[in-house]
Short mmCIF file of N, CA and C and ligand atoms in Angstrom, two decimals:
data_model
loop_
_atom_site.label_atom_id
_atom_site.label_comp_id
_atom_site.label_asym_id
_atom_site.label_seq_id
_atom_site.Cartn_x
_atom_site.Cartn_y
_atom_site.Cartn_z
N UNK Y 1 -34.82 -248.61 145.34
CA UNK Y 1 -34.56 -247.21 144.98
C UNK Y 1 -33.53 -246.61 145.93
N UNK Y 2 -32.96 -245.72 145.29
CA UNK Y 2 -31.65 -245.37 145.95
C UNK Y 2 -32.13 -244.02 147.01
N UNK Y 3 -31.45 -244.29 148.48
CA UNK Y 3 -31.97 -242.74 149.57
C UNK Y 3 -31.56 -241.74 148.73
N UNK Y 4 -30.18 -241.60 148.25
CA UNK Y 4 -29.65 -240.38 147.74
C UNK Y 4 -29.97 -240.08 146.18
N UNK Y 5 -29.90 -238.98 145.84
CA UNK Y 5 -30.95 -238.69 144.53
C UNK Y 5 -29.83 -237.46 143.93
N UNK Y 6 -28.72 -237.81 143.38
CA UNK Y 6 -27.87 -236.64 143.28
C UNK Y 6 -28.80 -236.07 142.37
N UNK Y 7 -29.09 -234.55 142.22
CA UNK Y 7 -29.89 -233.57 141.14
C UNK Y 7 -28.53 -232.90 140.43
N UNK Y 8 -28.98 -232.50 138.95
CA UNK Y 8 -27.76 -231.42 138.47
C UNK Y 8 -27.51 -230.36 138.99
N UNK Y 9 -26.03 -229.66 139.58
CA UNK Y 9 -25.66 -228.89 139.79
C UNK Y 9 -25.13 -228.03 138.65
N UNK Y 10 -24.05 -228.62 138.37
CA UNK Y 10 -22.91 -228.31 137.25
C UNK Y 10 -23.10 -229.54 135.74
N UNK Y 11 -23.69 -229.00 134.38
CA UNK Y 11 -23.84 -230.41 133.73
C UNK Y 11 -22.35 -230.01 132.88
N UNK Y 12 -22.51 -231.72 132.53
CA UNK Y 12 -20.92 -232.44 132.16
C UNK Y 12 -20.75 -230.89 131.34
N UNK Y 13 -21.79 -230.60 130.05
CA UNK Y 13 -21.45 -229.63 128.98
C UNK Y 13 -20.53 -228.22 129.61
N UNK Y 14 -21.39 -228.17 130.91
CA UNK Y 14 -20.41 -227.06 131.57
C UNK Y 14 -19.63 -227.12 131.97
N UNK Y 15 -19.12 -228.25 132.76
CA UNK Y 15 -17.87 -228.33 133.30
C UNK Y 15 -17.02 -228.83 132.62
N UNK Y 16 -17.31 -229.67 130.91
CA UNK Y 16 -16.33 -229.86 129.84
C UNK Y 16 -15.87 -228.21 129.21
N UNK Y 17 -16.43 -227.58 129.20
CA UNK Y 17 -16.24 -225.87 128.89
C UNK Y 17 -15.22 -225.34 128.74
N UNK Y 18 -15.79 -225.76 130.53
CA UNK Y 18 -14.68 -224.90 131.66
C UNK Y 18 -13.85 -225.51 131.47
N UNK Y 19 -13.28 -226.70 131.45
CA UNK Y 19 -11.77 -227.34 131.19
C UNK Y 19 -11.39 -226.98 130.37
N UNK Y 20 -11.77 -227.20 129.16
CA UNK Y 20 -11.19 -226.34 127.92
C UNK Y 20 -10.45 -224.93 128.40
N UNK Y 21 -11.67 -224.45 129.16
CA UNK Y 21 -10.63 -222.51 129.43
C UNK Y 21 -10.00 -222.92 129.80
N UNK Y 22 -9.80 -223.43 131.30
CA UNK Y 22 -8.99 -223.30 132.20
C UNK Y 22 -7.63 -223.85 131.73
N UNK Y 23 -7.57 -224.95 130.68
CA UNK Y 23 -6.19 -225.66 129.88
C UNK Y 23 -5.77 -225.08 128.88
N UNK Y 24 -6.53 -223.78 128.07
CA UNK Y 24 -6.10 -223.02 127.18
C UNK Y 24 -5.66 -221.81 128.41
N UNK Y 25 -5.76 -221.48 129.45
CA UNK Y 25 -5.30 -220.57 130.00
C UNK Y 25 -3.87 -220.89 130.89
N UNK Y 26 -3.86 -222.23 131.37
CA UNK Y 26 -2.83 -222.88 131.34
C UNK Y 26 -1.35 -222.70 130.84
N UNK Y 27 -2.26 -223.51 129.46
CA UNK Y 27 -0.96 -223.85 128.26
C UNK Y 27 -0.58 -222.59 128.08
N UNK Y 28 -1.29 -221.22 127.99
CA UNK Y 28 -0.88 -220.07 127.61
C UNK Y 28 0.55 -219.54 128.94
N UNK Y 29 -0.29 -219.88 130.21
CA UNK Y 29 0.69 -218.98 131.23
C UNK Y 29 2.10 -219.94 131.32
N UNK Y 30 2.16 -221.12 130.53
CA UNK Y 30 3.12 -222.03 131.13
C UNK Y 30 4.24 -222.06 129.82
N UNK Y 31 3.36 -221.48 128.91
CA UNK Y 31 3.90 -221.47 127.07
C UNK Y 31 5.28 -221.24 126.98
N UNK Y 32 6.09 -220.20 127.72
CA UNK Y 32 7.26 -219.87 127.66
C UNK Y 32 8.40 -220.86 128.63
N UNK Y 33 8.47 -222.18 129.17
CA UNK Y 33 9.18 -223.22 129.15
C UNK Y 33 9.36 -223.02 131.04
N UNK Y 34 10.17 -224.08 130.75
CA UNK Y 34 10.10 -224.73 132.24
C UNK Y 34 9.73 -225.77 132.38
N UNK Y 35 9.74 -227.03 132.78
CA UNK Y 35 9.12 -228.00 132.88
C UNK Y 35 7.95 -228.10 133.94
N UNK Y 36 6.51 -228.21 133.72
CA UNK Y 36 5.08 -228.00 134.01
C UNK Y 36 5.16 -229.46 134.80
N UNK Y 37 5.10 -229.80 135.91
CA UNK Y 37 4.34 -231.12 136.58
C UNK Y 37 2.83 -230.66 137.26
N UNK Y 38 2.27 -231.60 136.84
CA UNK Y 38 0.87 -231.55 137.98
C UNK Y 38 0.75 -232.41 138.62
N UNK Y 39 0.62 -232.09 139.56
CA UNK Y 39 0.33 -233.41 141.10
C UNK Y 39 -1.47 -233.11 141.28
N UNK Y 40 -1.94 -234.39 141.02
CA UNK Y 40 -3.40 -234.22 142.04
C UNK Y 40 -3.15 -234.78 142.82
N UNK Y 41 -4.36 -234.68 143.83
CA UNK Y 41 -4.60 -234.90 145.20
C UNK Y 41 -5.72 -235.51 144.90
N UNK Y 42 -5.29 -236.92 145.29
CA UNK Y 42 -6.34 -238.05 145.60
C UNK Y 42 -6.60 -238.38 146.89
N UNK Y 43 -8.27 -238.69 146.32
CA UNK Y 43 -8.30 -239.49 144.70
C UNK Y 43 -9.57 -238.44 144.55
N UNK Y 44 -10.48 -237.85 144.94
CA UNK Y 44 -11.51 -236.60 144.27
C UNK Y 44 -11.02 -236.21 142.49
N UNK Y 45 -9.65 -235.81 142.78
CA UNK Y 45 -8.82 -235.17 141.19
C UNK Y 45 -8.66 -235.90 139.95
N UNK Y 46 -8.83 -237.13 140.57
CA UNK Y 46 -8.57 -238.27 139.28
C UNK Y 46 -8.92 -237.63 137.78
N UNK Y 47 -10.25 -237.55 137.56
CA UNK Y 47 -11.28 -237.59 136.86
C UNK Y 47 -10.86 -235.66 136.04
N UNK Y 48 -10.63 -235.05 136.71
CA UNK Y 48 -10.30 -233.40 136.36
C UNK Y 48 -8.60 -233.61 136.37
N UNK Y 49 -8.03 -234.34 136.52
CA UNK Y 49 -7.11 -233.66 136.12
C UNK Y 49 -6.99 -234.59 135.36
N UNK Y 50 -7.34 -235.87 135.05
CA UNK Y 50 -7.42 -236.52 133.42
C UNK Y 50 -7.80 -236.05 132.09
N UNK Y 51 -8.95 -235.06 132.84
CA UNK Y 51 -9.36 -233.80 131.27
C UNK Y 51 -8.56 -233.29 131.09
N UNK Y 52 -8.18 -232.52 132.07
CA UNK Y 52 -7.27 -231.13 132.25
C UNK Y 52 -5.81 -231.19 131.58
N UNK Y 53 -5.37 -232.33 132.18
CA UNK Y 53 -4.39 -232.77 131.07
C UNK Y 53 -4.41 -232.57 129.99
N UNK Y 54 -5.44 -233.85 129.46
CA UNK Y 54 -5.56 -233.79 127.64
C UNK Y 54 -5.25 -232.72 127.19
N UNK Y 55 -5.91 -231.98 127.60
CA UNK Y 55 -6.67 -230.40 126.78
C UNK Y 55 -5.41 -229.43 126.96
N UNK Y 56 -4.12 -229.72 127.29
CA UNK Y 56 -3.05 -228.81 127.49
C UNK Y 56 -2.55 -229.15 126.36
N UNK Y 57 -1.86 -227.47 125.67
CA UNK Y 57 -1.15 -228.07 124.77
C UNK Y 57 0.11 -227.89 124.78
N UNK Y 58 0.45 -228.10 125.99
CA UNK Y 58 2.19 -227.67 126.13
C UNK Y 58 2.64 -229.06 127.19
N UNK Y 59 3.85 -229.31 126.91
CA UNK Y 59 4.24 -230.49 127.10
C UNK Y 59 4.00 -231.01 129.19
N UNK Y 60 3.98 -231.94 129.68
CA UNK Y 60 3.75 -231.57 130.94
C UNK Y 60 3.77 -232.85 131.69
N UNK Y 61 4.07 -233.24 132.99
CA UNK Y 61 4.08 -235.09 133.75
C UNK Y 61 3.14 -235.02 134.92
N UNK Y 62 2.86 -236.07 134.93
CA UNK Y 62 1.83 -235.90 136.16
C UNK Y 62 2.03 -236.60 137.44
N UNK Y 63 1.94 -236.59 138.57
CA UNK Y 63 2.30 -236.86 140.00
C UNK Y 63 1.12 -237.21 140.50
N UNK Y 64 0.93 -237.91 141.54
CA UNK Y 64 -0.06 -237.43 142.37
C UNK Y 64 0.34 -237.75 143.96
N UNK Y 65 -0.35 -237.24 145.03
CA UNK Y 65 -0.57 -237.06 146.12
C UNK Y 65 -1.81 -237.16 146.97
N UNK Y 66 -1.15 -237.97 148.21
CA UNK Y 66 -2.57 -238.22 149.19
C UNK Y 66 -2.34 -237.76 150.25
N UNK Y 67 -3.64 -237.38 150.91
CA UNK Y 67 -3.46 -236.90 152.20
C UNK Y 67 -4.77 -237.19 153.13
N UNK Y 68 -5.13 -236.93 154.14
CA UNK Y 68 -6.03 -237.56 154.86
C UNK Y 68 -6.38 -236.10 156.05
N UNK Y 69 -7.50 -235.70 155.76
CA UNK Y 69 -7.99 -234.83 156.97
C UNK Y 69 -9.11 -234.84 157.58
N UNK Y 70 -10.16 -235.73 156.86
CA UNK Y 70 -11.55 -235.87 157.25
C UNK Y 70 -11.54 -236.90 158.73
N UNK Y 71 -10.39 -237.73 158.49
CA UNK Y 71 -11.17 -239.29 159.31
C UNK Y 71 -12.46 -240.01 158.66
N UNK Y 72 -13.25 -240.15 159.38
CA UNK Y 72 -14.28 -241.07 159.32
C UNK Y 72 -15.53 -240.21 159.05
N UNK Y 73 -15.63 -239.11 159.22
CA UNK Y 73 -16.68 -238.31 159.24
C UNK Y 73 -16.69 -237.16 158.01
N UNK Y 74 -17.57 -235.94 158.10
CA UNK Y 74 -17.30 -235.20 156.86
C UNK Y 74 -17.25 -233.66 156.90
N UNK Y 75 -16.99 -233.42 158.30
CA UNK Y 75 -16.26 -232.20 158.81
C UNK Y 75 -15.01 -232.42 158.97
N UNK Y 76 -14.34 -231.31 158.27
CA UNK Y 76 -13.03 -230.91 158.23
C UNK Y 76 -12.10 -230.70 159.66
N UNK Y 77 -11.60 -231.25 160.18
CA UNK Y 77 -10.60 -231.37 161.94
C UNK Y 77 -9.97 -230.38 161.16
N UNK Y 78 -9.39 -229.89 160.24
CA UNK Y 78 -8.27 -228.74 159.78
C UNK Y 78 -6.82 -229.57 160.00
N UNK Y 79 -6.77 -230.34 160.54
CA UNK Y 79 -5.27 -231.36 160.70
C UNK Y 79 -5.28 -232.08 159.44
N UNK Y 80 -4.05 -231.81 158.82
CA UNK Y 80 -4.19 -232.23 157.40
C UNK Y 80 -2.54 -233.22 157.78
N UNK Y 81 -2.36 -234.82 156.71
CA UNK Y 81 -1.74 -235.47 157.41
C UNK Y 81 -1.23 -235.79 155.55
N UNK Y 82 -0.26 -236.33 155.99
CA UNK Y 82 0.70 -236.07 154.16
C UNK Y 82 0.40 -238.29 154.63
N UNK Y 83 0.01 -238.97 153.11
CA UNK Y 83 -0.22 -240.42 153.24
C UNK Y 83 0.28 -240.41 152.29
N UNK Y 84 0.62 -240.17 151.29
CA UNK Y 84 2.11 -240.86 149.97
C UNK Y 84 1.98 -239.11 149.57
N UNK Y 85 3.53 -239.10 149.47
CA UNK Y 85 4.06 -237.95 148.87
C UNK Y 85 4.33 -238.61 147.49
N UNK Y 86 4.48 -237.26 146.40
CA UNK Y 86 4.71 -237.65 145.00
C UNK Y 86 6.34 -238.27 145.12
N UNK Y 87 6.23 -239.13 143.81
CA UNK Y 87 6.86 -240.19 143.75
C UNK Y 87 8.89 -239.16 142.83
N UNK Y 88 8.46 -238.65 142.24
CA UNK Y 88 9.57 -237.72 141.36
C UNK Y 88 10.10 -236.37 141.93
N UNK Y 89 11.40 -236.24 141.00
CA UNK Y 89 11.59 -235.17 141.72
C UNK Y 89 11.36 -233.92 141.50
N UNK Y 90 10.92 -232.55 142.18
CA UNK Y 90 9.63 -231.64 141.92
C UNK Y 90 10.84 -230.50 141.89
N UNK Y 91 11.99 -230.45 142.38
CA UNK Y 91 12.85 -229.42 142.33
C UNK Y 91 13.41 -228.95 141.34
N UNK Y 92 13.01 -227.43 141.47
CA UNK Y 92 13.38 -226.65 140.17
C UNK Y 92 12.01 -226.34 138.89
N UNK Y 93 11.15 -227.65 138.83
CA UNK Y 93 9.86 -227.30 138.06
C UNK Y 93 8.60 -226.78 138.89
N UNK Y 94 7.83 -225.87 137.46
CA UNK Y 94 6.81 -225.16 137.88
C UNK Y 94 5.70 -226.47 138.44
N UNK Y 95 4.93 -226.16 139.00
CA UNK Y 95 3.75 -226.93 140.33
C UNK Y 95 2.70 -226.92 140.17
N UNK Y 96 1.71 -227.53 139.64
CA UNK Y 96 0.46 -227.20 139.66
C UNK Y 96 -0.28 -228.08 140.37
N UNK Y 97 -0.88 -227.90 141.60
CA UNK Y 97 -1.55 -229.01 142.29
C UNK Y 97 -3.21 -228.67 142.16
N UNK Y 98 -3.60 -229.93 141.58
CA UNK Y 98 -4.98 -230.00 141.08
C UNK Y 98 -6.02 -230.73 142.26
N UNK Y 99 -7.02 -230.27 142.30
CA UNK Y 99 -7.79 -230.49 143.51
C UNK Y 99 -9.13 -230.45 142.80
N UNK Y 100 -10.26 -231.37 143.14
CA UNK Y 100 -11.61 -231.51 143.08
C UNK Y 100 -12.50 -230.73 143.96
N UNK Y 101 -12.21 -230.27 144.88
CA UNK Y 101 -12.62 -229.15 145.69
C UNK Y 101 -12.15 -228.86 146.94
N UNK Y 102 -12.01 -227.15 146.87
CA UNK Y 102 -11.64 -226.54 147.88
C UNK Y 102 -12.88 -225.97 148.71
N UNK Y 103 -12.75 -226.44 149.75
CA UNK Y 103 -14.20 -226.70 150.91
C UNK Y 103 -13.37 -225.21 151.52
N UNK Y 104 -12.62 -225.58 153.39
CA UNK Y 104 -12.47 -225.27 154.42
C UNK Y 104 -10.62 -224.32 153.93
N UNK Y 105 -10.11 -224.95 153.04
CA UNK Y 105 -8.95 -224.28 152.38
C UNK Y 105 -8.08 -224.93 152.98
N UNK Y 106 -7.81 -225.85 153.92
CA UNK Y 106 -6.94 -226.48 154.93
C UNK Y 106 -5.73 -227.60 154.14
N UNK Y 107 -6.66 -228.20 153.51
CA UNK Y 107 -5.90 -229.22 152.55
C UNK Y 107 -4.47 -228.34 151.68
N UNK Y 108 -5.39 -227.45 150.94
CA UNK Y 108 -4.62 -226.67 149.77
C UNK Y 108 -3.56 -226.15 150.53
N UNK Y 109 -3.67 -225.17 151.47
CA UNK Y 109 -2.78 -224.25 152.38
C UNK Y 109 -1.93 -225.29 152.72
N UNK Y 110 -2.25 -226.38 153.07
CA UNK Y 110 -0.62 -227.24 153.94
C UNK Y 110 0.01 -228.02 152.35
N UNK Y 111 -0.92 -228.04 151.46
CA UNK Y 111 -0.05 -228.62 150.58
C UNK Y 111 0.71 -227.72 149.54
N UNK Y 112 0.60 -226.60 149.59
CA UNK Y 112 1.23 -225.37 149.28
C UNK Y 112 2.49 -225.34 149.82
N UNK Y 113 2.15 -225.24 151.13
CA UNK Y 113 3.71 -225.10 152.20
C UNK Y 113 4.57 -226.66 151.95
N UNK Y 114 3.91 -227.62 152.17
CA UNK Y 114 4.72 -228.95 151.96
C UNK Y 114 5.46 -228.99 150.70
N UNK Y 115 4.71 -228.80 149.52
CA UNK Y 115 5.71 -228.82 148.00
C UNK Y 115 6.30 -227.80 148.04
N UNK Y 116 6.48 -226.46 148.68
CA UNK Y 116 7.09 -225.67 148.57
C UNK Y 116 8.51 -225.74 149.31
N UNK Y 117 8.86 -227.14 149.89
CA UNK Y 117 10.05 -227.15 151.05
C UNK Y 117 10.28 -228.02 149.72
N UNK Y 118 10.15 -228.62 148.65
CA UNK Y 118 10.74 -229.25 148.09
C UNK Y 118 11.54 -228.24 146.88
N UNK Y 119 11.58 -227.53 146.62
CA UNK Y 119 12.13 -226.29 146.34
C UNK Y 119 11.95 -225.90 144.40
N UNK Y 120 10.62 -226.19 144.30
CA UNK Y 120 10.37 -226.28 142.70
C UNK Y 120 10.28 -224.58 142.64
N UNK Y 121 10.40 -224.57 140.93
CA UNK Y 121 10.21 -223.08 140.16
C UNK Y 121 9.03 -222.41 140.89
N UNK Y 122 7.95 -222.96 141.04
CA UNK Y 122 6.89 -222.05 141.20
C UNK Y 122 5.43 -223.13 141.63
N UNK Y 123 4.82 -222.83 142.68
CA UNK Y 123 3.56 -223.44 142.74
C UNK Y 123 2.64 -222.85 142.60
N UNK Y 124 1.75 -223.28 141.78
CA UNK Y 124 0.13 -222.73 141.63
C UNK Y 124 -1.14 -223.88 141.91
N UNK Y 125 -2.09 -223.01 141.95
CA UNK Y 125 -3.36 -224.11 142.26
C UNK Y 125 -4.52 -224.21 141.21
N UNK Y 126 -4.78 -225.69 140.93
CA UNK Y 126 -6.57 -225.63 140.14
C UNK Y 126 -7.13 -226.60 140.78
N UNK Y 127 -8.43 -225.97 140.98
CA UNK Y 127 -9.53 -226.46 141.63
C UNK Y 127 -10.72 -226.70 140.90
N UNK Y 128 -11.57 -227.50 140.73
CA UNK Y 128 -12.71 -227.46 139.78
C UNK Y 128 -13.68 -226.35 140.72
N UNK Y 129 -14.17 -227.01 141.96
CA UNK Y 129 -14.62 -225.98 142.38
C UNK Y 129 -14.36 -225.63 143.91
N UNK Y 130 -15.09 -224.49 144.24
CA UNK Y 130 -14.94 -223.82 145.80
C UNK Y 130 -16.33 -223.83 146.15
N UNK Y 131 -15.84 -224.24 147.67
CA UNK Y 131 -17.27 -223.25 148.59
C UNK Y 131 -16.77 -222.34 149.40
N UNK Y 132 -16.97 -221.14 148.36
CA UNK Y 132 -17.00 -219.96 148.98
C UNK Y 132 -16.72 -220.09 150.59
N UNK Y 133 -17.85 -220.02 150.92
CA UNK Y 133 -18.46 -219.61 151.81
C UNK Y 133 -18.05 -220.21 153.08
N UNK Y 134 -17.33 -221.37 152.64
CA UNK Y 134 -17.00 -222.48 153.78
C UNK Y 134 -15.07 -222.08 154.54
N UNK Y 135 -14.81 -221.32 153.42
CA UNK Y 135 -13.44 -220.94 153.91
C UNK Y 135 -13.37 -220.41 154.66
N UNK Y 136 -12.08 -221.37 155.96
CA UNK Y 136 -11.53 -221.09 157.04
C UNK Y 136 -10.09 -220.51 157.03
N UNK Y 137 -9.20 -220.57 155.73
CA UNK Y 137 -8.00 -219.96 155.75
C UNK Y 137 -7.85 -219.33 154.04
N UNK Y 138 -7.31 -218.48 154.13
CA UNK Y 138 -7.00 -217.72 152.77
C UNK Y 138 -5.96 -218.51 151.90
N UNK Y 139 -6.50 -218.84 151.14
CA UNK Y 139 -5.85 -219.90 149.85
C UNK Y 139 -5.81 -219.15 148.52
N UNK Y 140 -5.30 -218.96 147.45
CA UNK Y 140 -5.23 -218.66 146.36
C UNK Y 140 -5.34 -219.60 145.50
N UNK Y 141 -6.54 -219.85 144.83
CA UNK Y 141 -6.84 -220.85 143.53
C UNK Y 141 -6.51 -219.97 142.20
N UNK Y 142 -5.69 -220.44 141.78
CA UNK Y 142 -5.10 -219.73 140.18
C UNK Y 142 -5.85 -220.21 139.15
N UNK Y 143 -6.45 -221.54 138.83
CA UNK Y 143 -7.42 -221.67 138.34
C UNK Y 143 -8.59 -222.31 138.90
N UNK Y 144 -9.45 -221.71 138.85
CA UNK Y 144 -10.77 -221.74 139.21
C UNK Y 144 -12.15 -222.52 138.53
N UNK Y 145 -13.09 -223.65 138.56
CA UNK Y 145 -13.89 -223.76 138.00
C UNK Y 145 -15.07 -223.01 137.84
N UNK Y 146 -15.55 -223.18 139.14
CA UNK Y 146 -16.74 -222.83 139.51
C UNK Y 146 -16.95 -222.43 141.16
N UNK Y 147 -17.80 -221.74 141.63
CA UNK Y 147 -17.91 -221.57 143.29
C UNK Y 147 -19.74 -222.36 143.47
N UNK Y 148 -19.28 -222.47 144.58
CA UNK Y 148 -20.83 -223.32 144.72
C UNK Y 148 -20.97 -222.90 146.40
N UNK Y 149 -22.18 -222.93 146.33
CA UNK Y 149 -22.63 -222.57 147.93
C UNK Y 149 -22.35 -224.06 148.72
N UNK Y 150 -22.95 -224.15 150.24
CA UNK Y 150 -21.89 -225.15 151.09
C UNK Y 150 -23.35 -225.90 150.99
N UNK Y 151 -23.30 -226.86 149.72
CA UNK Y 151 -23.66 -227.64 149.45
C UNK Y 151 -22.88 -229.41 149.29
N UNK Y 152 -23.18 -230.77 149.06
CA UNK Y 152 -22.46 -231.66 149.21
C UNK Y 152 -22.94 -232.14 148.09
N UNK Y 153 -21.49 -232.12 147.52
CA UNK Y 153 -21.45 -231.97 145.87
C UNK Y 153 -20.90 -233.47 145.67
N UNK Y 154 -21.62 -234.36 144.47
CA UNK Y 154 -20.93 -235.45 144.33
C UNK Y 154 -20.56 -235.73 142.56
N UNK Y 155 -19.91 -236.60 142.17
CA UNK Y 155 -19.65 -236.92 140.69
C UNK Y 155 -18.48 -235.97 140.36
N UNK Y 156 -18.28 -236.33 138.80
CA UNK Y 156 -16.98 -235.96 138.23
C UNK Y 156 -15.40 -235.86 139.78
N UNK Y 157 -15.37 -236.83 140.22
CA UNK Y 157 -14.58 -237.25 141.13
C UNK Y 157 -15.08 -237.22 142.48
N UNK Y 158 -15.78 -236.69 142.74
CA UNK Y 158 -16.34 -236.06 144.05
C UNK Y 158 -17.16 -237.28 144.80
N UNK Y 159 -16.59 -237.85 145.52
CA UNK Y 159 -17.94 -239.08 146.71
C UNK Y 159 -18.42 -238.56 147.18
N UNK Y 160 -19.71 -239.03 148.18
CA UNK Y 160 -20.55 -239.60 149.30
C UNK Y 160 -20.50 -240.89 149.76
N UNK Y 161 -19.40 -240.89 150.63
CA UNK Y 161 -19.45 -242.19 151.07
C UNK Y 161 -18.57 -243.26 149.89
N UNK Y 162 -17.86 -242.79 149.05
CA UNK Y 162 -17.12 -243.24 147.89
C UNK Y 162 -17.96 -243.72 147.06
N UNK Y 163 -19.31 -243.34 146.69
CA UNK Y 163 -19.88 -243.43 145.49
C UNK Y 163 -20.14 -242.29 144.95
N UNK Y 164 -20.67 -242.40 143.30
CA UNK Y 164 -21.08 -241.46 142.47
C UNK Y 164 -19.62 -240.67 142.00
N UNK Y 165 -18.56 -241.25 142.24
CA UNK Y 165 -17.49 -240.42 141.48
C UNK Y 165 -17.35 -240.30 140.35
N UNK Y 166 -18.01 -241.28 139.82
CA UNK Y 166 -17.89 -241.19 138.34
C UNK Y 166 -19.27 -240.83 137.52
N UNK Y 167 -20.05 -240.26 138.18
CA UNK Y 167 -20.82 -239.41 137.38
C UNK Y 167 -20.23 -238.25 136.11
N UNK Y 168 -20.74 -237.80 135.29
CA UNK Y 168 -20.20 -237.49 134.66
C UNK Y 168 -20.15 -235.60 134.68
N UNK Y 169 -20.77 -235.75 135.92
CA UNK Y 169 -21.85 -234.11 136.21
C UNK Y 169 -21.46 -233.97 137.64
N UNK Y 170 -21.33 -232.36 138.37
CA UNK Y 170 -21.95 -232.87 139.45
C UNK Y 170 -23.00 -232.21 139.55
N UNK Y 171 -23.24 -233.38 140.97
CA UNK Y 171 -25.19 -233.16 141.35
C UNK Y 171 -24.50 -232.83 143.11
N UNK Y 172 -25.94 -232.37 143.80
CA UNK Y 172 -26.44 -232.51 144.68
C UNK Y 172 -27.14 -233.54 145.56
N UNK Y 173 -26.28 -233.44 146.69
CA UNK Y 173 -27.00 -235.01 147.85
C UNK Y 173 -28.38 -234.14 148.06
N UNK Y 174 -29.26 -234.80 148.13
CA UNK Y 174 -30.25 -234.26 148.71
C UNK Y 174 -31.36 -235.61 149.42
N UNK Y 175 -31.37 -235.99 150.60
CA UNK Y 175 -31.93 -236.89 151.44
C UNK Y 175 -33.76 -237.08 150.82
N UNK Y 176 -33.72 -238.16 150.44
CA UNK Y 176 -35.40 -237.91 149.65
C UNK Y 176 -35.98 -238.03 150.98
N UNK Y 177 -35.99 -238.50 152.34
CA UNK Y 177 -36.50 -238.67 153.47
C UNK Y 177 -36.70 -237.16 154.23
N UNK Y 178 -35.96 -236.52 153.95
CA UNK Y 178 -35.73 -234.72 154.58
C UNK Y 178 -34.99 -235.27 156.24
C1 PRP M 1 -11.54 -233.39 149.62
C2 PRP M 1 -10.88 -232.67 148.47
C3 PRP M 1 -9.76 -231.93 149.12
C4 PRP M 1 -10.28 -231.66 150.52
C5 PRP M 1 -10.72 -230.23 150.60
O1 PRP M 1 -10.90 -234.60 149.81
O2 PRP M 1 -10.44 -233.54 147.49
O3 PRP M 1 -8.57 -232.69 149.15
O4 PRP M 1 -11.38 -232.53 150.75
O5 PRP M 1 -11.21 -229.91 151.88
P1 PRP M 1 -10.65 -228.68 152.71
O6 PRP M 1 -10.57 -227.50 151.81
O7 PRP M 1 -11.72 -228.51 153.80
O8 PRP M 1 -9.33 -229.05 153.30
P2 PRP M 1 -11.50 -235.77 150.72
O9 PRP M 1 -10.94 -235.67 152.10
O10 PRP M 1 -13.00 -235.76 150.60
O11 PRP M 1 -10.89 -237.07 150.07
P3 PRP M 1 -11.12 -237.73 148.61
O12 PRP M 1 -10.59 -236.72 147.60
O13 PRP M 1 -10.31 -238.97 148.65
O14 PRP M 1 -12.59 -237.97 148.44
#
């Protein structure tokens, strides 16, 4: 039997929903032209911005990006370190960098400023979800899933220890030992 026991937080039905809005609200703000790239930030985003995609109905390419701030552990150092920059070129198109969650805000904020020296139309942010509560710097998420208290959220991209990403939900770690 497994120590960790993820419970439902967010079920798939809800967070399939919410993609739907958030890609009809999208396609709407992006409707009048420009060329739309989305970069996620792996690998948490895989999984959301593979929906998120689909569900757009305006034309759009996708990028992605890695970066490294945890180390080995699962407090945030706030030193955020660029490990493959996107592969195309981002200048002149609108930006959307997609993220599986915004914890401490550290990640988002330096990757804001980094694509922004590359000199595209416009950057914005989607996040499936936030913890509130955990933010250390003021970030602007343009689209938003959900907020969750500073809980350790796993599935629909999200690890512990690089399992359970592919749940289809997320759940809650919760130690059956206490
Ligand atoms: C997570 C998440 C963000 C970052 C957010 O990535 O995908 O990139 O942490 O944290 P912050 O707001 O405190 O900066 P993680 O380091 O867990 O890597 P992973 O996506 O590869 O699991």
């Amino acid at each position: 039997m497994s120590e960790l026991t993820p419970e439902v937080l967010i079920s798939e039905e809800q967070i399939q929903s919410r993609v739907l809005a958030l890609a009809e609200d999208i396609s709407a703000d992006y409707a009048d032209g420009g060329e739309l790239v989305m970069i996620g930030v792996l690998k948490g985003s895989f999984i959301f911005l593979a929906d998120l995609s689909r569900r757009l109905s305006i034309p759009r390419t996708i990028e992605f990006i890695a970066v490294s701030s945890y180390g080995n552990g699962s407090v945030s150092s706030g030193a955020v370190r660029l490990v493959m920059d996107v592969r195309g070129n981002i200048e002149g198109k609108h930006v959307l960098i997609v993220e599986d969650i915004v914890d401490t805000g550290h990640t988002l904020k330096y990757l804001i400023g980094m694509l922004k020296s590359h000199r595209p139309a416009s950057v914005r942010t989607a996040a499936l979800v936030r913890k509130a509560e955990s933010a250390e710097v003021d970030v602007t998420i343009d689209y938003l899933g959900f907020d969750i208290g500073d809980e350790w959220v796993v599935g629909y991209g999200l690890d512990f220890a690089e399992q359970n990403r592919t749940l289809p939900y997320i759940g809650v770690i919760k130690p059956t030992d206490g």
